[in-house]
CSV table of C-alpha atoms and ligand atoms in Angstrom, one decimal:
chain,number,residue,atom,x,y,z
O,1,HIS,CA,15.5,-49.7,12.9
O,2,ARG,CA,12.1,-49.1,14.5
O,3,CYS,CA,11.7,-46.8,17.5
O,4,ARG,CA,9.1,-47.5,20.3
O,5,SER,CA,6.1,-46.1,18.2
O,6,GLY,CA,7.0,-49.2,16.0
O,7,LEU,CA,7.4,-46.9,12.9
O,8,THR,CA,10.7,-46.6,10.8
O,9,VAL,CA,12.4,-43.5,11.0
O,10,GLY,CA,11.2,-42.5,7.4
O,11,GLU,CA,7.5,-43.3,8.6
O,12,PHE,CA,8.0,-41.4,11.9
O,13,ASP,CA,9.4,-38.1,10.0
O,14,ALA,CA,6.5,-38.5,7.5
O,15,LYS,CA,3.9,-38.6,10.4
O,16,VAL,CA,5.7,-35.6,11.9
O,17,ALA,CA,5.6,-33.5,8.7
O,18,LEU,CA,2.0,-34.4,7.9
O,19,GLU,CA,1.0,-33.5,11.7
O,20,SER,CA,2.8,-30.2,11.4
O,21,GLY,CA,1.3,-29.4,8.1
O,22,ILE,CA,-2.2,-29.8,9.6
O,23,LYS,CA,-1.3,-27.6,12.3
O,24,LYS,CA,0.1,-24.8,9.9
O,25,ASN,CA,-3.2,-25.0,7.8
O,26,LYS,CA,-5.1,-24.4,10.8
O,27,ARG,CA,-3.2,-21.4,11.6
O,28,LEU,CA,-3.6,-19.9,8.1
O,29,GLN,CA,-5.3,-16.6,8.1
O,30,ARG,CA,-8.9,-16.7,6.7
O,31,HIS,CA,-9.2,-13.1,6.6
O,32,THR,CA,-7.4,-9.7,6.2
O,33,LYS,CA,-6.6,-6.9,8.5
O,34,GLY,CA,-7.3,-4.6,5.8
O,35,GLY,CA,-6.2,-3.4,2.6
O,36,PHE,CA,-3.1,-1.0,1.9
O,37,VAL,CA,-3.4,1.1,-1.5
O,38,PHE,CA,-0.9,3.2,-3.2
O,39,SER,CA,-2.3,5.9,-5.5
O,40,CYS,CA,-1.3,8.9,-7.2
O,41,PRO,CA,-2.8,12.5,-6.6
O,42,HIS,CA,-5.5,11.8,-9.2
O,43,CYS,CA,-6.8,8.8,-7.0
O,44,VAL,CA,-5.5,6.0,-9.7
O,45,ILE,CA,-4.7,3.1,-7.7
O,46,TYR,CA,-1.3,1.8,-8.7
O,47,GLY,CA,-1.3,-1.4,-6.4
O,48,PHE,CA,-2.5,-2.8,-3.1
O,49,HIS,CA,-1.3,-4.9,-0.4
O,50,VAL,CA,-3.4,-6.9,1.8
O,51,MET,CA,-2.5,-6.8,5.6
O,52,LEU,CA,-2.4,-9.9,7.6
O,53,ARG,CA,-1.5,-7.9,10.8
O,54,GLY,CA,-2.3,-4.5,12.0
O,55,GLU,CA,-1.1,-1.8,9.9
O,56,SER,CA,2.5,-0.4,10.9
O,57,PRO,CA,5.3,1.1,8.6
O,58,ARG,CA,6.4,-2.5,7.9
O,59,ASP,CA,3.4,-2.4,5.4
O,60,PRO,CA,4.5,0.5,2.9
O,61,PHE,CA,8.2,-0.3,3.4
O,62,THR,CA,7.8,-4.2,2.5
O,63,VAL,CA,5.8,-3.2,-0.8
O,64,LEU,CA,8.2,-0.4,-1.8
O,65,TYR,CA,11.3,-2.7,-1.1
O,66,THR,CA,9.9,-6.1,-2.5
O,67,ARG,CA,8.1,-4.9,-5.5
O,68,LEU,CA,10.0,-1.7,-6.8
O,69,ASN,CA,13.2,-1.0,-8.1
O,70,ARG,CA,15.0,1.9,-6.4
O,71,ARG,CA,14.7,4.3,-9.7
O,72,ASP,CA,11.0,3.8,-9.7
O,73,LEU,CA,10.5,4.9,-6.3
O,74,PRO,CA,8.2,8.0,-6.1
O,75,LEU,CA,10.3,11.4,-5.3
O,76,TYR,CA,7.4,12.3,-2.9
O,77,LEU,CA,5.7,9.8,-0.6
O,78,ILE,CA,2.7,11.0,1.2
O,79,HIS,CA,1.7,9.0,3.9
O,80,ASP,CA,-0.3,9.9,7.3
O,81,ASN,CA,2.6,8.4,9.2
O,82,ALA,CA,5.3,9.3,7.0
O,83,CYS,CA,7.6,10.5,9.8
O,84,LYS,CA,7.4,6.9,11.4
O,85,LEU,CA,7.8,5.1,7.9
O,86,ARG,CA,10.9,7.5,7.1
O,87,ALA,CA,12.8,6.3,10.2
O,88,TYR,CA,11.7,2.8,9.8
O,89,ALA,CA,13.2,2.7,6.2
O,90,MET,CA,16.3,4.8,7.1
O,91,ARG,CA,17.2,2.3,9.8
O,92,ARG,CA,16.6,-0.5,7.4
O,93,GLU,CA,17.6,0.4,3.8
O,94,PRO,CA,19.0,4.2,3.8
O,95,ALA,CA,20.5,3.6,0.2
O,96,PHE,CA,17.4,2.4,-1.4
O,97,PHE,CA,15.3,5.2,0.1
O,98,ALA,CA,17.9,7.8,-0.3
O,99,ASP,CA,16.0,9.9,-2.9
O,100,VAL,CA,12.5,9.7,-1.4
O,101,ARG,CA,11.1,12.6,0.4
O,102,PHE,CA,8.7,11.4,3.0
O,103,LEU,CA,5.9,13.9,3.7
O,104,VAL,CA,2.6,13.7,6.1
O,105,ASP,CA,-0.4,14.5,4.0
O,106,ARG,CA,-2.0,18.1,4.9
O,107,PHE,CA,-4.9,16.9,6.7
O,108,HIS,CA,-2.8,14.5,9.3
O,109,PHE,CA,-0.1,17.1,9.9
O,110,HIS,CA,-2.4,20.1,10.6
O,111,HIS,CA,-4.5,17.7,13.0
O,112,THR,CA,-5.0,19.5,16.3
O,113,THR,CA,-5.6,16.5,18.2
O,114,ALA,CA,-3.3,14.2,20.4
O,115,GLU,CA,-2.3,12.5,17.4
O,116,ALA,CA,-0.9,15.8,15.8
O,117,HIS,CA,2.5,15.5,14.2
O,118,LYS,CA,5.3,17.2,16.3
O,119,CYS,CA,7.9,15.8,14.0
O,120,GLY,CA,8.9,19.2,12.4
O,121,PRO,CA,8.6,21.2,9.3
O,122,SER,CA,10.4,18.9,7.3
O,123,TYR,CA,7.4,16.9,6.7
O,124,ASN,CA,5.2,19.6,6.1
O,125,THR,CA,3.8,19.5,2.4
O,126,ASP,CA,3.2,23.4,2.6
O,127,TYR,CA,7.4,23.9,2.3
O,128,TYR,CA,7.5,22.1,-0.8
O,129,ASP,CA,6.9,24.1,-4.0
O,130,SER,CA,6.4,20.7,-6.1
O,131,VAL,CA,3.6,19.7,-4.1
O,132,ARG,CA,1.9,22.9,-3.2
O,133,TRP,CA,-1.0,22.1,-5.6
O,134,VAL,CA,-1.3,18.6,-5.2
O,135,ASN,CA,-4.2,16.8,-3.4
O,136,THR,CA,-2.5,15.0,-0.6
O,137,SER,CA,-5.6,13.3,0.3
O,138,ALA,CA,-6.2,11.8,-2.7
O,139,VAL,CA,-5.9,8.3,-1.1
O,140,GLU,CA,-8.6,8.8,1.0
O,141,SER,CA,-11.3,8.6,-1.8
O,142,CYS,CA,-9.6,5.2,-2.7
O,143,ASN,CA,-10.1,4.0,0.9
O,144,ALA,CA,-13.8,5.1,0.6
O,145,PHE,CA,-14.0,2.8,-2.2
O,146,LEU,CA,-12.3,-0.1,-0.5
O,147,VAL,CA,-14.5,0.2,2.4
O,148,LYS,CA,-17.4,-0.9,0.3
O,149,PHE,CA,-15.9,-4.3,0.0
O,150,LYS,CA,-15.6,-4.9,4.0
O,151,THR,CA,-18.5,-7.4,4.1
O,152,GLN,CA,-17.3,-9.0,0.9
O,153,ALA,CA,-13.8,-9.6,2.2
O,154,TRP,CA,-15.3,-11.1,5.4
O,155,HIS,CA,-17.5,-13.7,3.7
O,156,SER,CA,-14.9,-14.6,1.0
O,157,SER,CA,-11.7,-16.6,1.5
O,158,LEU,CA,-8.7,-14.8,1.5
O,159,VAL,CA,-7.6,-16.4,-1.7
O,160,ALA,CA,-10.9,-15.5,-3.4
O,161,PHE,CA,-10.6,-11.9,-2.2
O,162,MET,CA,-7.1,-11.5,-3.7
O,163,ILE,CA,-8.7,-12.3,-7.1
O,164,ILE,CA,-11.7,-10.0,-6.6
O,165,LEU,CA,-9.9,-7.1,-5.3
O,166,PRO,CA,-7.4,-6.6,-8.3
O,167,ASN,CA,-10.5,-6.9,-10.6
O,168,GLN,CA,-12.6,-4.2,-8.6
O,169,VAL,CA,-9.4,-1.9,-8.5
O,170,SER,CA,-8.9,-2.2,-12.2
O,171,GLY,CA,-12.3,-1.4,-12.9
O,172,ARG,CA,-12.3,1.6,-10.8
O,173,ASN,CA,-9.4,2.8,-12.3
O,174,SER,CA,-10.5,2.5,-16.0
O,175,ALA,CA,-14.0,4.4,-14.9
O,176,LEU,CA,-11.7,7.2,-13.5
O,177,LEU,CA,-11.7,8.7,-17.1
O,178,ARG,CA,-15.3,10.2,-16.7
O,179,VAL,CA,-14.8,11.3,-13.1
O,180,ASP,CA,-11.6,13.3,-13.9
O,181,GLU,CA,-12.6,14.6,-17.3
O,182,PRO,CA,-13.8,18.2,-16.0
O,183,LYS,CA,-10.6,18.3,-13.9
O,184,LEU,CA,-8.2,17.6,-16.6
O,185,ARG,CA,-7.0,21.1,-16.9
O,186,ILE,CA,-6.3,21.4,-13.3
O,187,ALA,CA,-4.8,18.1,-12.6
O,188,GLY,CA,-2.1,18.7,-15.2
O,189,ARG,CA,-1.5,18.3,-18.8
O,190,ALA,CA,-1.9,14.8,-20.2
O,191,ASP,CA,1.7,15.0,-21.8
O,192,THR,CA,3.2,15.3,-18.5
O,193,TRP,CA,1.4,12.0,-17.2
O,194,ARG,CA,3.5,8.9,-17.1
O,195,PRO,CA,3.0,7.0,-20.1
O,196,SER,CA,1.5,3.9,-18.5
O,197,VAL,CA,-1.2,6.2,-17.0
O,198,ARG,CA,-1.9,8.1,-20.3
O,199,GLN,CA,-2.4,4.5,-22.0
O,200,ARG,CA,-4.8,3.3,-19.1
O,201,LEU,CA,-6.8,6.7,-19.1
O,202,LEU,CA,-6.7,8.0,-22.6
O,203,MET,CA,-6.0,4.8,-24.5
O,204,TYR,CA,-3.1,6.4,-26.5
J,301,ZN,ZN1,-1.9,10.6,-11.2
J,302,ZN,ZN1,5.1,13.2,12.4
């Protein structure tokens, strides 16, 4: 059977599929809306996520929920928008995030501008002994590093950038040994580090 276009059903479907495929490719984004990194308090970047839309609590939620097992989640998660992130996570996967303590970093919590956090003391790192001596703004130095690739990200395709960025991040992480050496004594004893970090930084 042929329709008015003179094509068989199979040919018509193939044509429609081809056309919608072209449209999809056209809409495929060429550039990122920025990178989102996860780091420990010693500025080691554990992973990154390339955002295709503006940043929202969906970004950290998706990464933690889809890439980690529940038992590998951090006990303390510090984020400049931790209160919104906690609400977002608890509405969707309360059991998965049950053991995670969401805290706002000191800098953003004590901000006195219009964006000041009024979400209450439970997000204040000052009330938690375990994070008292922790640098809660460690990730900012990672951001300063990532900003350097802004131009490169704009001029390379998204696919190429996804290959370049992990290499840059790995290079930076392995170069951290020299940066951290004088601070090792105050950063914490190496035998208390996670084995993977110890292997990465000390090669044993
Ligand atoms: Zn660390
Ligand atoms: Zn808040």
